[in-house]
mmCIF file of C-alpha atoms in Angstrom:
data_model
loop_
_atom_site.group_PDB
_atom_site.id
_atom_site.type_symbol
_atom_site.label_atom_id
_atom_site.label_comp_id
_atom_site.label_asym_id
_atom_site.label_seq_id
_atom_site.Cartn_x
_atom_site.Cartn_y
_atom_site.Cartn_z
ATOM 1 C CA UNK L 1 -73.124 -99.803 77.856
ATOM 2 C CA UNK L 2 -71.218 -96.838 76.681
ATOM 3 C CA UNK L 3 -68.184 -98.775 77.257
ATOM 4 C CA UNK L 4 -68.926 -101.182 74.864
ATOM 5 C CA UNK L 5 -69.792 -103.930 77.677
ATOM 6 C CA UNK L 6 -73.260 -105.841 78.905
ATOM 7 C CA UNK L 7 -74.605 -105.935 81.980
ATOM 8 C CA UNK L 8 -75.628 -108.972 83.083
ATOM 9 C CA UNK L 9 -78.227 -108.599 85.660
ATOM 10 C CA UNK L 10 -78.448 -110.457 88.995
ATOM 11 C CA UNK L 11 -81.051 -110.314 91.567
ATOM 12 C CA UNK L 12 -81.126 -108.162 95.538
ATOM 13 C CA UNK L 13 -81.676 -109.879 99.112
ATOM 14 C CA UNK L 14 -84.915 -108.774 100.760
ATOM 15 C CA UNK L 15 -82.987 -106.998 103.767
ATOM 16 C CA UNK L 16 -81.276 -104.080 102.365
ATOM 17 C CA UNK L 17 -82.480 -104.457 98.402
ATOM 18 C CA UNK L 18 -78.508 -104.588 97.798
ATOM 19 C CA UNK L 19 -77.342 -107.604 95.371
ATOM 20 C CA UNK L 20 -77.466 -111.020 96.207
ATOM 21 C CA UNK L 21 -74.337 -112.532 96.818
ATOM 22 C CA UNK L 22 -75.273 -116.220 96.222
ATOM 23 C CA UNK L 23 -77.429 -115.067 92.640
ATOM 24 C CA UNK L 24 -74.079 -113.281 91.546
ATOM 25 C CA UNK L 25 -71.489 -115.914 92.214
ATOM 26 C CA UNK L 26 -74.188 -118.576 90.012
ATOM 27 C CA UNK L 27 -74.359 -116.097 87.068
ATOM 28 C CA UNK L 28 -71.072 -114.768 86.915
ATOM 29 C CA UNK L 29 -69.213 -116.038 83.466
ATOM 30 C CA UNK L 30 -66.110 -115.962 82.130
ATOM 31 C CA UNK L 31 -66.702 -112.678 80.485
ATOM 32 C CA UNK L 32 -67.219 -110.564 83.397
ATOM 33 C CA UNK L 33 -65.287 -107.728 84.013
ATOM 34 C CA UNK L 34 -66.638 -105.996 87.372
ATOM 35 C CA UNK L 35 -69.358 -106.517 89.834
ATOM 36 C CA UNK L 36 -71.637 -103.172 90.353
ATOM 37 C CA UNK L 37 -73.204 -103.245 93.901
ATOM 38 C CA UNK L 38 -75.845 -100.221 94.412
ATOM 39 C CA UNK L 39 -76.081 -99.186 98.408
ATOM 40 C CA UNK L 40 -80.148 -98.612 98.426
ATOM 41 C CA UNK L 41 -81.830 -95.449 99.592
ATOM 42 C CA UNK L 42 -78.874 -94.707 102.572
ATOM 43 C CA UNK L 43 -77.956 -98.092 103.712
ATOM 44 C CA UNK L 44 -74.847 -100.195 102.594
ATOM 45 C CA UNK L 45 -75.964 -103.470 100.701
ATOM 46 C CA UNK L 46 -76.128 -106.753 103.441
ATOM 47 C CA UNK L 47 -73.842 -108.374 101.181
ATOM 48 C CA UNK L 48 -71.128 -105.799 99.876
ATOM 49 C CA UNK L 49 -68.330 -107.535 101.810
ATOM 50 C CA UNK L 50 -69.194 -111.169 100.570
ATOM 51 C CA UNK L 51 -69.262 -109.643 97.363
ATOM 52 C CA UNK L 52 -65.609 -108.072 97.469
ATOM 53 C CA UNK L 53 -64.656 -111.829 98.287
ATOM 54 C CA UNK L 54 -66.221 -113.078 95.016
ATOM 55 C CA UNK L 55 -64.324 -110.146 92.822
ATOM 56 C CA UNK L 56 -61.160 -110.856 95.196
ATOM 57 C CA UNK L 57 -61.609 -114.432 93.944
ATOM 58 C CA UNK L 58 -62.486 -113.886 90.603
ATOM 59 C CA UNK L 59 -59.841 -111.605 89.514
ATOM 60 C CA UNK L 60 -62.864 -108.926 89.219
ATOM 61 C CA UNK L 61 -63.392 -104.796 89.925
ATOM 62 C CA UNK L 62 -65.788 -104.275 93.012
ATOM 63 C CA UNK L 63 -67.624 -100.762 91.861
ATOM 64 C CA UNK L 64 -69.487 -99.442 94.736
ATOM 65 C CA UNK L 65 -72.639 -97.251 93.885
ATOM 66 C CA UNK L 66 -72.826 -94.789 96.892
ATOM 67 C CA UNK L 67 -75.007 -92.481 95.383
ATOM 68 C CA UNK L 68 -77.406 -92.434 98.088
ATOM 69 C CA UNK L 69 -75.366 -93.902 101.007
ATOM 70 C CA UNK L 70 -72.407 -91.290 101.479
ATOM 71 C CA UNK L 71 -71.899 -91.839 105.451
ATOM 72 C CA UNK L 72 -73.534 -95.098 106.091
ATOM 73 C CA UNK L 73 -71.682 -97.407 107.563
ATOM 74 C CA UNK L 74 -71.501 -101.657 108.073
ATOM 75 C CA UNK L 75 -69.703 -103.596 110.371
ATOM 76 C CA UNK L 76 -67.199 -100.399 111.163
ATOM 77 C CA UNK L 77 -66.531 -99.590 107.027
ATOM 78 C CA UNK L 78 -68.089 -96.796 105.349
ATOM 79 C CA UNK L 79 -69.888 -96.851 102.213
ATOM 80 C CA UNK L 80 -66.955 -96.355 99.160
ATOM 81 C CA UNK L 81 -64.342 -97.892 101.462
ATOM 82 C CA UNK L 82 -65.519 -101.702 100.675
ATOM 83 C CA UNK L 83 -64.363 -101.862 96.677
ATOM 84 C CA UNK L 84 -62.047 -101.020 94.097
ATOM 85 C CA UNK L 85 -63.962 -97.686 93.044
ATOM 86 C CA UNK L 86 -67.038 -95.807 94.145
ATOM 87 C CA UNK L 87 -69.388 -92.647 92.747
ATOM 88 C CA UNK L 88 -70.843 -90.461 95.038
ATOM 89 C CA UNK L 89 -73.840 -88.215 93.740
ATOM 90 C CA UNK L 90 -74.115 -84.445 95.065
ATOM 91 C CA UNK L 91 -77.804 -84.430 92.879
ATOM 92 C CA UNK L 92 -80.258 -81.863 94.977
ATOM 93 C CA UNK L 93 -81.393 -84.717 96.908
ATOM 94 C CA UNK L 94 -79.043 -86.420 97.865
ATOM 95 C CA UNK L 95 -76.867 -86.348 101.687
ATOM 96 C CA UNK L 96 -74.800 -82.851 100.293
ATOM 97 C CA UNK L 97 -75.622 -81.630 96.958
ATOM 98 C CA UNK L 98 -73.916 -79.139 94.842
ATOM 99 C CA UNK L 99 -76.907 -78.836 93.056
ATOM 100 C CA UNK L 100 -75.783 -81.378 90.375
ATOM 101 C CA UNK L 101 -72.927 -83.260 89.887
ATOM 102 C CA UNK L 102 -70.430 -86.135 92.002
ATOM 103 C CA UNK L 103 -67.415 -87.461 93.151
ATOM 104 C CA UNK L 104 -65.204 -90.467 92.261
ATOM 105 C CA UNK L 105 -63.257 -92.646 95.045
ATOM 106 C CA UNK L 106 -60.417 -95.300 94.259
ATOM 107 C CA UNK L 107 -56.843 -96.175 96.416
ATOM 108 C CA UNK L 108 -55.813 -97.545 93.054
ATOM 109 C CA UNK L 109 -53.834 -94.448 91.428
ATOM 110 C CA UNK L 110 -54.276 -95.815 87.808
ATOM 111 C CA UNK L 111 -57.943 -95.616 88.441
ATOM 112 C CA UNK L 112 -57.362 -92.150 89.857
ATOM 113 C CA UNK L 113 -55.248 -90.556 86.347
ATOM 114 C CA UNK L 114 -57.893 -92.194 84.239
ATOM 115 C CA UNK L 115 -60.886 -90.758 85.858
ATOM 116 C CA UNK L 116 -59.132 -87.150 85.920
ATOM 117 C CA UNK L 117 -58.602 -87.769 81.866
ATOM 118 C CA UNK L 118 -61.798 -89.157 81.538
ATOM 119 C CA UNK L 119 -63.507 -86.194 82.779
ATOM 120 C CA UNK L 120 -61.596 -83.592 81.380
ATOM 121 C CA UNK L 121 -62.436 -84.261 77.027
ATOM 122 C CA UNK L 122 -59.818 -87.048 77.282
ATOM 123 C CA UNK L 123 -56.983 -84.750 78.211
ATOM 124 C CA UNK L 124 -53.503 -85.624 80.092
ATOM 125 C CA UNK L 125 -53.269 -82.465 82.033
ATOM 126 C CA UNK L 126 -52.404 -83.981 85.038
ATOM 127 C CA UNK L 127 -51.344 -81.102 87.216
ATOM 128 C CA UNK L 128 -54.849 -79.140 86.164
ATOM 129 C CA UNK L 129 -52.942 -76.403 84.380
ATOM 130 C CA UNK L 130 -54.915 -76.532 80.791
ATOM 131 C CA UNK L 131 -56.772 -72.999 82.256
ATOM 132 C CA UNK L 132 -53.765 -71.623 83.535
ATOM 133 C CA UNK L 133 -52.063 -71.274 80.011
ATOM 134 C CA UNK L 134 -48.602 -72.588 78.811
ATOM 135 C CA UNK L 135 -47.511 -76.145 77.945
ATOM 136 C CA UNK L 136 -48.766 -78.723 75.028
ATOM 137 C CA UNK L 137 -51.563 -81.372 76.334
ATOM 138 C CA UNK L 138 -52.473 -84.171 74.358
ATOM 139 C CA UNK L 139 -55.423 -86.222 74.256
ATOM 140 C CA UNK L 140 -55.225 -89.370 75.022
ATOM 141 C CA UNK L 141 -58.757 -91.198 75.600
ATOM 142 C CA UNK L 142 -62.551 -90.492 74.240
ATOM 143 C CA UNK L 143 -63.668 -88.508 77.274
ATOM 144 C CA UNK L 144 -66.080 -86.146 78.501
ATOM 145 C CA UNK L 145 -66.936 -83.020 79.945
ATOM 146 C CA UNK L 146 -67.603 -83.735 83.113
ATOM 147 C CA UNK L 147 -65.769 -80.860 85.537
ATOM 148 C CA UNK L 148 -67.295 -79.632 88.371
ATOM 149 C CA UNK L 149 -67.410 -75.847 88.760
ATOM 150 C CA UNK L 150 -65.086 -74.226 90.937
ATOM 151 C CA UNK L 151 -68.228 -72.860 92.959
ATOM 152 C CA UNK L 152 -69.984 -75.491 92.971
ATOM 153 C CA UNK L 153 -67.450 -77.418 94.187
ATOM 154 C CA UNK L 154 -66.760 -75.070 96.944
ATOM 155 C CA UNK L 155 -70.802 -75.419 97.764
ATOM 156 C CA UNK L 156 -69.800 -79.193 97.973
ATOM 157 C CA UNK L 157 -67.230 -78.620 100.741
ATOM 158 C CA UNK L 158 -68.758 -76.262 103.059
ATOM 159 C CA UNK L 159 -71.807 -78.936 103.419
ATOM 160 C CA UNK L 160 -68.832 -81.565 103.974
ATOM 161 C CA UNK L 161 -69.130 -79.939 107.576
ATOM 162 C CA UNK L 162 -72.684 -80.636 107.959
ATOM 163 C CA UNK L 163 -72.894 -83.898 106.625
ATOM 164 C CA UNK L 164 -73.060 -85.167 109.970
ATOM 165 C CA UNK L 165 -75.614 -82.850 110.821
ATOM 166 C CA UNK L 166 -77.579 -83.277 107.777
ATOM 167 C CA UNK L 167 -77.637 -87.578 108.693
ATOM 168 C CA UNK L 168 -78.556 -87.184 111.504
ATOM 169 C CA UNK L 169 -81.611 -84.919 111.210
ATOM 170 C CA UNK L 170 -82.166 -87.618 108.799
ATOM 171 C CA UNK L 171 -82.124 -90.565 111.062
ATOM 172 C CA UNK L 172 -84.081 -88.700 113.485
ATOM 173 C CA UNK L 173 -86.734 -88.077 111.280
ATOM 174 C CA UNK L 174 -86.843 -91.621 110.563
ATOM 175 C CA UNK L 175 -86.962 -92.262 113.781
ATOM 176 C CA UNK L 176 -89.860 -90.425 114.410
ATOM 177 C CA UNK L 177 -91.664 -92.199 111.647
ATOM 178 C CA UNK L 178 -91.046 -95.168 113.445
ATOM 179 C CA UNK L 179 -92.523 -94.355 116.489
ATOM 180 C CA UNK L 180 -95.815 -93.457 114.052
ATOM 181 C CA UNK L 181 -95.515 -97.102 112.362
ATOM 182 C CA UNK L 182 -95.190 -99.558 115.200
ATOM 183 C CA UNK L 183 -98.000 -101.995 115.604
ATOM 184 C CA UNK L 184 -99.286 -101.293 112.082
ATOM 185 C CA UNK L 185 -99.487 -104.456 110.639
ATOM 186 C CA UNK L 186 -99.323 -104.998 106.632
ATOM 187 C CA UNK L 187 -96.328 -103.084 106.226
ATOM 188 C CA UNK L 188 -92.274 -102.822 107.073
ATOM 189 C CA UNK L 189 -89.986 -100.237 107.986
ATOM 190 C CA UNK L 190 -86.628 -99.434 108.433
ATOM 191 C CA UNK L 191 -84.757 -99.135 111.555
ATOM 192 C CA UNK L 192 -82.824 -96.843 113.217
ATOM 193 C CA UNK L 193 -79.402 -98.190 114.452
ATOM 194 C CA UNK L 194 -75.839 -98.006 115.049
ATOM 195 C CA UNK L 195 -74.424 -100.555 113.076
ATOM 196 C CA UNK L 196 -75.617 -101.173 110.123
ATOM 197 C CA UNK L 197 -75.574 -97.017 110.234
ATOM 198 C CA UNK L 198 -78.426 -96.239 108.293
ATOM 199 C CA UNK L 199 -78.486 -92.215 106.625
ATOM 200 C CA UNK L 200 -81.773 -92.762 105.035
ATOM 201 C CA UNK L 201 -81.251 -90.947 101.504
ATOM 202 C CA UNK L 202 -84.698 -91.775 101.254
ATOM 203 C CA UNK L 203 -87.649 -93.105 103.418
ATOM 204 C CA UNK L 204 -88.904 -96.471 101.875
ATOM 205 C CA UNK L 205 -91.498 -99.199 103.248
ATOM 206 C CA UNK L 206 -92.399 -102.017 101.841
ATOM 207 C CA UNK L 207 -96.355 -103.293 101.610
ATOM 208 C CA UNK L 208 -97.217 -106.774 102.382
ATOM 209 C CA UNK L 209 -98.265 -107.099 98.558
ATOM 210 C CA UNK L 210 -98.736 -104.851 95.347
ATOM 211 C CA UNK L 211 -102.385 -104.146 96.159
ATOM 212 C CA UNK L 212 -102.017 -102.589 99.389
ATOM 213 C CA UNK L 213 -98.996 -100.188 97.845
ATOM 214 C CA UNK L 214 -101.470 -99.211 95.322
ATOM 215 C CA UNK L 215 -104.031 -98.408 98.052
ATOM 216 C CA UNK L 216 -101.961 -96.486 99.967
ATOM 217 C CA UNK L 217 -100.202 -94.462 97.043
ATOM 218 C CA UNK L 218 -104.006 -93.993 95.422
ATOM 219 C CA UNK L 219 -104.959 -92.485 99.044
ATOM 220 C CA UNK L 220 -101.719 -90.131 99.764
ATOM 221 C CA UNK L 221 -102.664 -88.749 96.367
ATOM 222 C CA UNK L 222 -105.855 -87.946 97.447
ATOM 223 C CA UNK L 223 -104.933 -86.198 100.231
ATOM 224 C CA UNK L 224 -102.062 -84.539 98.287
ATOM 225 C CA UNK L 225 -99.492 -86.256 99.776
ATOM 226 C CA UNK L 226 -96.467 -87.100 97.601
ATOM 227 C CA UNK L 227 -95.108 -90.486 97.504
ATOM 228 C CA UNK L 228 -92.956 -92.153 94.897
ATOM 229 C CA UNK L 229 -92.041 -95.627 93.526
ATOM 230 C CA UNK L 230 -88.436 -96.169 94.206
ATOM 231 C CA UNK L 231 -87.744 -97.742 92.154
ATOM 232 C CA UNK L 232 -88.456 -99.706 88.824
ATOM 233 C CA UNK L 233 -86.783 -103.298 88.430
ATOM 234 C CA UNK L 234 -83.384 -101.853 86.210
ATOM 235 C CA UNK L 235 -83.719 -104.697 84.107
ATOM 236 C CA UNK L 236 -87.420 -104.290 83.032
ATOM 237 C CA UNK L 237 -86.329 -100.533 81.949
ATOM 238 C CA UNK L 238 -87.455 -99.647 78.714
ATOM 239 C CA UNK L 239 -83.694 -98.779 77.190
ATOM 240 C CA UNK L 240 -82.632 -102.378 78.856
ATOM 241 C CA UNK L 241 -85.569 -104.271 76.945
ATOM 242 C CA UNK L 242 -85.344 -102.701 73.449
ATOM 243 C CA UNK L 243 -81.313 -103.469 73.993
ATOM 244 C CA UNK L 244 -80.988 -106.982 75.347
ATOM 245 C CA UNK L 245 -84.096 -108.331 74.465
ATOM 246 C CA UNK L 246 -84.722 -111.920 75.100
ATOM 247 C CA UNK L 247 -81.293 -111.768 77.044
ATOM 248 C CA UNK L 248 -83.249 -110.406 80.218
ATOM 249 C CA UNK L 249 -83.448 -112.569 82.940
ATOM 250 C CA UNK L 250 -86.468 -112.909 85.590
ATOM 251 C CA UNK L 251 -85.633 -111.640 89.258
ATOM 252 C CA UNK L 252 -88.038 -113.161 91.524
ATOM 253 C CA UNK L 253 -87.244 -110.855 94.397
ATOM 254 C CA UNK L 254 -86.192 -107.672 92.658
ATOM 255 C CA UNK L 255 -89.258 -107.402 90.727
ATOM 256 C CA UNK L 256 -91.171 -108.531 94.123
ATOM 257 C CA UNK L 257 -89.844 -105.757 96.056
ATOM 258 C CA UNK L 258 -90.503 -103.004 93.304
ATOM 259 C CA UNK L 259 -94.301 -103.968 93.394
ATOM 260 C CA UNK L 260 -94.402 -103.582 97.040
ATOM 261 C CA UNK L 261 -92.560 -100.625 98.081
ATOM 262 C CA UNK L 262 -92.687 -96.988 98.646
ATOM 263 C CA UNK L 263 -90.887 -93.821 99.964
ATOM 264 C CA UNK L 264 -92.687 -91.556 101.686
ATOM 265 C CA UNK L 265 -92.140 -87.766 102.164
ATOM 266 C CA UNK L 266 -88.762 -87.050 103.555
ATOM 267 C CA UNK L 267 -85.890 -84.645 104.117
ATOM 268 C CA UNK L 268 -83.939 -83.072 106.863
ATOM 269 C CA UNK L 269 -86.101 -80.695 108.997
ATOM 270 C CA UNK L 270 -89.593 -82.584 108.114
ATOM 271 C CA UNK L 271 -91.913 -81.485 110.812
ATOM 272 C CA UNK L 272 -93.927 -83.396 113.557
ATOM 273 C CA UNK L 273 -97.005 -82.749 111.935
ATOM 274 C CA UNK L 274 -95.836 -83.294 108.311
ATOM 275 C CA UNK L 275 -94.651 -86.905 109.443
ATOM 276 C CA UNK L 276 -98.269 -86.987 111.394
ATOM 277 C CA UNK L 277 -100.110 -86.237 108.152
ATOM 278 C CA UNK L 278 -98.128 -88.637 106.187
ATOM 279 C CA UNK L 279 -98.508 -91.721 108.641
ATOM 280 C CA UNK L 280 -102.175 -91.008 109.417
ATOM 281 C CA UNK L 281 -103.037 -91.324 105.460
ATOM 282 C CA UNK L 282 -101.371 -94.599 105.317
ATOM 283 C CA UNK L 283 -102.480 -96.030 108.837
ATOM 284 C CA UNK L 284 -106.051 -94.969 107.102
ATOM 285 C CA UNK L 285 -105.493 -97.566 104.658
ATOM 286 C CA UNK L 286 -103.903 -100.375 106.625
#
């Protein structure tokens, strides 16, 4: 939107809650420009590849979303490797965090200059030397001031040598809730595999229908138990309404999903007994 363009909305498979390949290719028009594939709470969308063959074929950007997938993995490619660009997100709860802030991935190096001026007020400064003094810059683009700190961004790369370590205390926490949810009908979970490597950015089940999410979520909150809708259907968002209007499609499955699922308490380190408490309160319910 603040590029002047409109996003035309398509709806996710029920595996992965990435975007669904066949939906896209039947509402793509001759006006689109790039095809914006989110990888969902750790996991890299079922259909990312498929979808890099539509762009491929369409003369159209793949832009990866890896915001809460850095590390995951699908059919031997990480996350960010699959398109034409990708955004990582080092927010405080994501895989690393630098407290705020992200990163930017392309092979295509005219990608790669326009970012750097992008983020930088619009600036061609191209060795970095603005801050060092000497030379004349010009400006050559609208950007923005988007630079990460110096210490923040050396935060960012000592936890590059624990990302591993922070997955997979991650995936072993998941696993762990796994072993908690098996037989409990009314419900599904994630699992824990090789391939698709799952890094489980967040812990999300869906409920066999809305009623028994809202039971659930009612009861964790009596019990003081935080859970959290992740996340609203993008297209039903209030900005997206008031802007496009009428223009809004339906998403039978998006809009599905969102009424039936929820994460549950979750980071690295999360205790026996935390994960105990949280899966008796919804195995309570169920």
């Amino acid at each position: 939107m603040h590029a002047g363009l409109k996003p035309l909305f398509a709806d996710i498979e029920s595996e992965t809650f990435g975007l669904d390949a066949d939906d896209v290719n039947e509402r793509i028009d001759r006006d689109t420009r790039a095809i914006v594939v989110m990888h969902y709470a750790g996991q890299v969308a079922r259909d990312t590849r498929a979808l890099g063959e539509i762009a491929d074929d369409r003369g159209l950007l793949l832009i990866e979303d890896c915001a809460e997938s850095m590390g995951a993995i699908r059919d031997g490619t990480m996350a960010g490797n699959f398109g034409d660009i990708a955004f990582l997100s080092f927010c405080q709860n994501k895989i690393i965090t630098t407290g705020e802030g992200g990163a930017v991935l392309t092979r295509d190096e005219e990608i790669y200059n326009k970012v750097r001026v992008l983020r930088s007020h619009g600036r061609s400064d191209p060795e970095g030397r603005y801050f060092m003094g000497g030379g004349i810059y010009t400006y050559t683009e609208a950007g923005y001031n988007m630079r990460m700190p110096s210490m923040l961004a050396a935060l960012g790369i000592s936890q590059l040598s624990r990302m591993h370590e922070l997955i997979e205390s991650r995936r072993d926490a998941a696993s762990r809730y796994l072993e908690r949810f098996r037989g409990v009908e009314g419900m599904t979970v994630p699992e824990v595999r090789d391939d698709p490597y799952h890094v489980f950015q967040m812990y999300s089940v869906l409920f066999e229908d809305a009623a028994a999410r809202t039971r659930v979520k009612q009861h964790l909150d009596s019990l003081n138990i935080p859970s959290k809708v992740n996340f609203l259907p993008v297209h039903m968002e209030k900005y997206y309404v008031d802007s496009l209007g009428e223009d809004l499609p339906h998403l039978e499955v998006t809009e599905d999903v969102s009424g039936r699922i929820l994460s549950l308490p979750f980071y690295p380190g999360i205790t026996d007994g935390e994960i105990d408490l949280v899966a008796e309160g919804v195995r309570e319910v169920l």
